[in-house]
Amino acid sequence: MQLPSDFFGWVGFLLSKYGSLFLQGTGMTLLISLTGTVIGFLIGLLVAILRTVPTTRRTSLPMRGLKTGMNVLLSAYIEVFRGTPMIVQAMVIYYGAMQAGIIGRGTPIPVVAIFIVSINTGAYMAEIIRGGIISVDNGQKEAAHAIGMTHWQSMVNVVLPQAVRNIMPSIGNEFVVNIKDSSVLNVIAVSELFFMSKSAAGTYLRYFEVFAITAVIYFILTFTVTRILRLIERKMDGSGTYTILGSQTDSQSAITVTESNKEG
Amino acid sequence: MEKNPTLLEISHLMKRFGNHEVLTDISFTVGEGDVTCIIGASGSGKSTLLRCVNFLEEPTAGQILFRGKDAETGWKRAEYHSKVGMVFQSFNLFSNMSVLDNCNSGQMRVLKRDRKTATEKTMMYLTKVGMAPYCNARPAQLSGGQKQRVAIARALAMDPEVLLFDEPTSALDPEMVGEVLAVMRDLALGGLTMLIVTHEMSFAKDVCNRVIFMDQGLIVEDGAPGEIFTQPRQARTREFLSRVLQR
């Protein structure tokens, strides 16, 4: 068989030969980063809500102790997972769990991969969401409490919807970072895009051409994701219009106001 | 004057922020149907007092009785909050919700009313404050006066037995103060019990049936507006009134 001689020839050749490998790797990368980001977000929500539970003078002593203990644990979780590289976390968790017998040969490796990305993302998300909660005007929480909502109710109905809107750009960042950084999981043989590319490059030793293709795929992924997130953000902002119903002369009338009055 | 039943009884309330004592020793009662205005210079503790009554600030010491039961131990916090409503200086409408949902949320989440019942109640009070046509609007699309009227409707929709107002017109442009005061005047005439921290002296004089003057964390004078505004007994009250009434 005649091998290609120039760059584009090689790219075409590799794509036709290893197209399904690239596709599988892309699918795995998307699966790990999307699931990891979503689960990480949920972990972050839970941690942030738990860390903002207020104590009052009526809080009993054991409850206070429990809360302090929980805060210490949660801070430790955040510090440890933000303070060590994910590639090291992957090694420690994978081989640690292996030695402890928690996982074995039969455990599907994507599950391990998603677990690692999730708890790593959760640590960052907890801080991002805490920042989002702080960014919501305290008066919103006070108003919620003043009409009788509990901490949990005010969080779910009032504070978090606003906080999440404010941190959407950061959530997008985390997602993009996860798409790219899930590549480090190749050290525990997760068949994501980087790992698949390495396999594809090995046979003909065409590292440059293969990883040029890989780079383009990563870029298309992240670029599409950021565009989609922008759309979601715009959707969350709602329409700039509202309708004034009825008037003094005609109760059936409706005036649609398109110009939103965004004063200080 | 016949004595109306006591609604709120505040005794020896004290609040300290760190070493700073904001409320020294506050005791007074609010009867059913009373419209009480609390006046005083900035920093005299008026707002803190109101926020302590609603437990937005935890009192350092003292007791609050609501309908004879201790507000901290005799009432569930959510139930107490729904009976003791609050209107804020900066409106604090939920900015992620429409006007309608602002008024519905508490009714549905706290009082467990279904959407239809809640919406009926909401529309009734929005009509009362003249904001029914704007039920679809978002808070950011309203003027300050409109926001405050919605905030009043939101508080009323919980069927409170007493409504606390924390300087409800202080954040408004002068031309919007009137519309909010008109709503409050209507409520007073309707017999709602209100406790109002305000700088609007003419409103205090005309609408309230009782005025409390506070200074440095203490109640200095407490009486009918006629007495306090025309013949204050304390030197501090006289000094304060001469300063604010000169404007």
Tab-separated table of C-alpha atoms in Angstrom, chain B:
chain	number	residue	atom	x	y	z
B	1	MET	CA	-60.337	55.449	74.771
B	2	GLU	CA	-61.120	51.739	75.042
B	3	LYS	CA	-58.232	49.385	75.416
B	4	ASN	CA	-57.726	47.064	72.446
B	5	PRO	CA	-56.216	43.578	72.900
B	6	THR	CA	-52.427	43.392	72.954
B	7	LEU	CA	-50.792	41.932	69.867
B	8	LEU	CA	-47.097	42.419	70.466
B	9	GLU	CA	-45.387	42.831	73.778
B	10	ILE	CA	-41.713	43.686	73.715
B	11	SER	CA	-39.867	43.639	76.988
B	12	HIS	CA	-36.292	44.615	77.833
B	13	LEU	CA	-35.087	44.056	74.307
B	14	MET	CA	-31.344	44.519	73.958
B	15	LYS	CA	-29.130	44.227	70.891
B	16	ARG	CA	-25.385	44.457	70.718
B	17	PHE	CA	-23.189	44.224	67.628
B	18	GLY	CA	-19.797	43.274	69.072
B	19	ASN	CA	-19.115	45.948	71.665
B	20	HIS	CA	-21.561	48.383	70.164
B	21	GLU	CA	-24.857	48.492	71.995
B	22	VAL	CA	-27.550	49.558	69.531
B	23	LEU	CA	-30.613	48.832	71.641
B	24	THR	CA	-30.167	49.347	75.373
B	25	ASP	CA	-33.482	48.403	76.930
B	26	ILE	CA	-36.661	48.610	74.876
B	27	SER	CA	-40.108	47.774	76.198
B	28	PHE	CA	-43.457	48.621	74.651
B	29	THR	CA	-46.668	46.981	73.553
B	30	VAL	CA	-48.618	47.159	70.333
B	31	GLY	CA	-52.375	46.756	70.470
B	32	GLU	CA	-54.586	45.418	67.725
B	33	GLY	CA	-55.300	48.114	65.154
B	34	ASP	CA	-52.552	50.427	66.444
B	35	VAL	CA	-50.706	52.437	63.854
B	36	THR	CA	-47.421	53.230	65.569
B	37	CYS	CA	-44.695	55.382	64.090
B	38	ILE	CA	-41.148	55.147	65.371
B	39	ILE	CA	-39.142	58.309	64.780
B	40	GLY	CA	-35.647	59.378	65.718
B	41	ALA	CA	-32.303	60.391	64.308
B	42	SER	CA	-30.220	58.059	62.162
B	43	GLY	CA	-28.367	55.555	64.316
B	44	SER	CA	-30.876	55.732	67.137
B	45	GLY	CA	-31.702	52.026	66.696
B	46	LYS	CA	-35.142	52.301	65.029
B	47	SER	CA	-34.409	49.932	62.153
B	48	THR	CA	-32.545	47.501	64.382
B	49	LEU	CA	-35.555	47.413	66.686
B	50	LEU	CA	-37.836	46.540	63.795
B	51	ARG	CA	-35.420	43.926	62.491
B	52	CYS	CA	-35.208	42.357	65.955
B	53	VAL	CA	-39.000	42.178	66.180
B	54	ASN	CA	-38.909	40.184	62.944
B	55	PHE	CA	-35.796	38.199	63.951
B	56	LEU	CA	-33.819	39.347	60.944
B	57	GLU	CA	-31.406	40.255	63.733
B	58	GLU	CA	-31.217	37.958	66.732
B	59	PRO	CA	-31.864	40.036	69.870
B	60	THR	CA	-29.014	39.794	72.385
B	61	ALA	CA	-31.450	39.725	75.291
B	62	GLY	CA	-35.070	40.353	76.063
B	63	GLN	CA	-38.375	38.856	75.122
B	64	ILE	CA	-41.002	39.348	72.438
B	65	LEU	CA	-44.514	38.076	73.072
B	66	PHE	CA	-46.914	37.753	70.172
B	67	ARG	CA	-50.517	37.133	71.185
B	68	GLY	CA	-49.234	36.235	74.629
B	69	LYS	CA	-46.863	33.524	73.436
B	70	ASP	CA	-43.079	33.853	73.293
B	71	ALA	CA	-42.114	34.569	69.708
B	72	GLU	CA	-38.996	32.406	69.907
B	73	THR	CA	-40.336	29.360	71.705
B	74	GLY	CA	-44.113	29.548	71.442
B	75	TRP	CA	-44.334	30.042	67.689
B	76	LYS	CA	-42.901	28.203	64.759
B	77	ARG	CA	-40.556	30.649	63.063
B	78	ALA	CA	-42.318	30.374	59.692
B	79	GLU	CA	-45.731	30.875	61.269
B	80	TYR	CA	-44.522	33.893	63.213
B	81	HIS	CA	-43.021	35.412	60.064
B	82	SER	CA	-46.249	34.956	58.144
B	83	LYS	CA	-48.202	36.757	60.865
B	84	VAL	CA	-45.655	39.521	61.354
B	85	GLY	CA	-45.002	40.893	57.867
B	86	MET	CA	-42.268	43.250	56.807
B	87	VAL	CA	-41.796	45.912	54.151
B	88	PHE	CA	-38.219	46.973	53.486
B	89	GLN	CA	-36.588	50.258	52.619
B	90	SER	CA	-35.052	48.734	49.483
B	91	PHE	CA	-38.192	46.758	48.508
B	92	ASN	CA	-36.294	43.450	48.172
B	93	LEU	CA	-38.626	42.050	45.542
B	94	PHE	CA	-37.370	38.677	44.326
B	95	SER	CA	-35.656	39.708	41.116
B	96	ASN	CA	-35.906	36.227	39.570
B	97	MET	CA	-39.713	36.278	39.670
B	98	SER	CA	-42.552	38.193	38.064
B	99	VAL	CA	-44.722	40.499	40.170
B	100	LEU	CA	-47.352	37.751	40.402
B	101	ASP	CA	-44.863	35.086	41.511
B	102	ASN	CA	-43.358	37.475	44.033
B	103	CYS	CA	-46.726	37.637	45.770
B	104	ASN	CA	-47.578	33.968	45.215
B	105	SER	CA	-44.335	32.353	46.374
B	106	GLY	CA	-44.793	32.866	50.114
B	107	GLN	CA	-48.438	31.860	50.003
B	108	MET	CA	-47.660	28.674	48.116
B	109	ARG	CA	-44.417	27.655	49.857
B	110	VAL	CA	-45.145	28.773	53.404
B	111	LEU	CA	-48.948	28.760	53.709
B	112	LYS	CA	-49.275	25.838	51.246
B	113	ARG	CA	-52.059	27.514	49.287
B	114	ASP	CA	-52.686	26.154	45.807
B	115	ARG	CA	-51.816	28.362	42.848
B	116	LYS	CA	-55.394	29.366	42.106
B	117	THR	CA	-56.184	30.499	45.656
B	118	ALA	CA	-52.848	32.286	45.919
B	119	THR	CA	-53.324	34.066	42.591
B	120	GLU	CA	-56.805	35.247	43.580
B	121	LYS	CA	-55.448	36.691	46.803
B	122	THR	CA	-52.476	38.225	45.012
B	123	MET	CA	-54.648	39.909	42.393
B	124	MET	CA	-56.933	41.263	45.102
B	125	TYR	CA	-54.040	42.964	46.872
B	126	LEU	CA	-52.311	44.032	43.655
B	127	THR	CA	-55.571	45.736	42.714
B	128	LYS	CA	-55.680	47.361	46.130
B	129	VAL	CA	-52.224	48.903	45.628
B	130	GLY	CA	-52.963	49.710	41.987
B	131	MET	CA	-50.409	47.290	40.517
B	132	ALA	CA	-52.673	44.588	39.052
B	133	PRO	CA	-51.947	45.600	35.434
B	134	TYR	CA	-48.251	44.924	36.010
B	135	CYS	CA	-48.605	41.366	37.303
B	136	ASN	CA	-46.481	40.008	34.422
B	137	ALA	CA	-43.660	42.502	34.783
B	138	ARG	CA	-40.330	41.757	36.412
B	139	PRO	CA	-39.113	43.898	39.315
B	140	ALA	CA	-36.313	45.399	37.197
B	141	GLN	CA	-38.945	46.819	34.851
B	142	LEU	CA	-40.726	48.822	37.566
B	143	SER	CA	-40.114	52.205	39.159
B	144	GLY	CA	-39.246	52.457	42.849
B	145	GLY	CA	-42.747	53.465	43.904
B	146	GLN	CA	-44.252	50.619	41.910
B	147	LYS	CA	-41.804	48.151	43.454
B	148	GLN	CA	-42.678	49.267	46.959
B	149	ARG	CA	-46.408	48.936	46.255
B	150	VAL	CA	-45.824	45.388	45.004
B	151	ALA	CA	-43.763	44.672	48.133
B	152	ILE	CA	-46.681	45.839	50.269
B	153	ALA	CA	-49.062	43.593	48.305
B	154	ARG	CA	-46.646	40.682	48.769
B	155	ALA	CA	-46.622	41.227	52.542
B	156	LEU	CA	-50.424	41.612	52.681
B	157	ALA	CA	-50.998	38.418	50.693
B	158	MET	CA	-49.670	36.454	53.668
B	159	ASP	CA	-52.618	37.775	55.758
B	160	PRO	CA	-50.348	39.237	58.437
B	161	GLU	CA	-51.743	40.445	61.739
B	162	VAL	CA	-49.177	43.191	61.983
B	163	LEU	CA	-47.048	44.766	59.281
B	164	LEU	CA	-43.634	46.271	59.990
B	165	PHE	CA	-42.415	49.057	57.701
B	166	ASP	CA	-38.701	49.851	57.717
B	167	GLU	CA	-38.407	53.348	56.221
B	168	PRO	CA	-40.632	52.387	53.280
B	169	THR	CA	-40.211	55.688	51.440
B	170	SER	CA	-36.572	56.555	52.170
B	171	ALA	CA	-35.216	55.006	48.959
B	172	LEU	CA	-37.816	56.653	46.721
B	173	ASP	CA	-37.669	59.693	44.485
B	174	PRO	CA	-39.741	62.501	46.006
B	175	GLU	CA	-42.501	62.221	43.403
B	176	MET	CA	-43.038	58.546	44.254
B	177	VAL	CA	-43.286	58.962	48.010
B	178	GLY	CA	-46.916	60.061	47.751
B	179	GLU	CA	-48.194	56.944	46.008
B	180	VAL	CA	-46.700	54.654	48.660
B	181	LEU	CA	-47.912	56.779	51.571
B	182	ALA	CA	-51.411	56.808	50.050
B	183	VAL	CA	-51.457	52.998	50.073
B	184	MET	CA	-50.249	52.954	53.683
B	185	ARG	CA	-52.887	55.488	54.688
B	186	ASP	CA	-55.573	53.234	53.162
B	187	LEU	CA	-54.260	50.280	55.125
B	188	ALA	CA	-54.323	52.279	58.353
B	189	LEU	CA	-57.923	53.315	57.694
B	190	GLY	CA	-58.741	49.656	56.973
B	191	GLY	CA	-57.687	48.806	60.523
B	192	LEU	CA	-54.402	46.991	59.853
B	193	THR	CA	-51.946	47.011	62.745
B	194	MET	CA	-48.765	48.710	61.615
B	195	LEU	CA	-45.394	49.518	63.133
B	196	ILE	CA	-43.661	52.082	60.966
B	197	VAL	CA	-40.128	53.438	61.113
B	198	THR	CA	-40.257	56.650	59.156
B	199	HIS	CA	-38.777	60.062	58.515
B	200	GLU	CA	-42.061	61.353	57.081
B	201	MET	CA	-43.129	63.561	59.972
B	202	SER	CA	-46.380	64.757	58.425
B	203	PHE	CA	-47.400	61.143	57.795
B	204	ALA	CA	-46.582	60.281	61.405
B	205	LYS	CA	-48.622	63.244	62.577
B	206	ASP	CA	-51.674	62.565	60.385
B	207	VAL	CA	-51.948	58.805	60.098
B	208	CYS	CA	-50.421	57.270	63.232
B	209	ASN	CA	-52.316	57.119	66.486
B	210	ARG	CA	-49.116	56.709	68.445
B	211	VAL	CA	-45.572	57.984	68.086
B	212	ILE	CA	-42.440	56.567	69.688
B	213	PHE	CA	-39.336	58.730	69.726
B	214	MET	CA	-36.065	56.842	70.055
B	215	ASP	CA	-32.579	58.083	70.817
B	216	GLN	CA	-29.388	56.118	71.477
B	217	GLY	CA	-31.105	52.772	71.818
B	218	LEU	CA	-33.775	53.938	74.227
B	219	ILE	CA	-37.390	55.017	73.959
B	220	VAL	CA	-37.338	58.637	75.031
B	221	GLU	CA	-40.967	59.501	74.530
B	222	ASP	CA	-44.068	57.542	73.668
B	223	GLY	CA	-47.496	59.052	73.168
B	224	ALA	CA	-50.198	60.336	70.864
B	225	PRO	CA	-48.879	62.324	67.878
B	226	GLY	CA	-50.756	65.386	69.120
B	227	GLU	CA	-48.765	65.421	72.364
B	228	ILE	CA	-45.376	64.566	70.909
B	229	PHE	CA	-45.439	66.973	68.006
B	230	THR	CA	-47.008	69.941	69.794
B	231	GLN	CA	-45.755	69.646	73.372
B	232	PRO	CA	-42.864	67.193	73.683
B	233	ARG	CA	-41.823	66.739	77.286
B	234	GLN	CA	-38.219	65.734	76.751
B	235	ALA	CA	-35.495	68.119	75.667
B	236	ARG	CA	-34.073	65.532	73.224
B	237	THR	CA	-37.450	65.160	71.506
B	238	ARG	CA	-37.814	68.941	71.215
B	239	GLU	CA	-34.341	69.256	69.754
B	240	PHE	CA	-34.926	66.459	67.211
B	241	LEU	CA	-38.305	67.806	66.129
B	242	SER	CA	-37.089	71.352	65.737
B	243	ARG	CA	-34.320	70.032	63.499
B	244	VAL	CA	-36.516	67.902	61.217
B	245	LEU	CA	-39.576	70.142	61.108
B	246	GLN	CA	-37.517	73.149	59.967
B	247	ARG	CA	-36.947	71.578	56.588
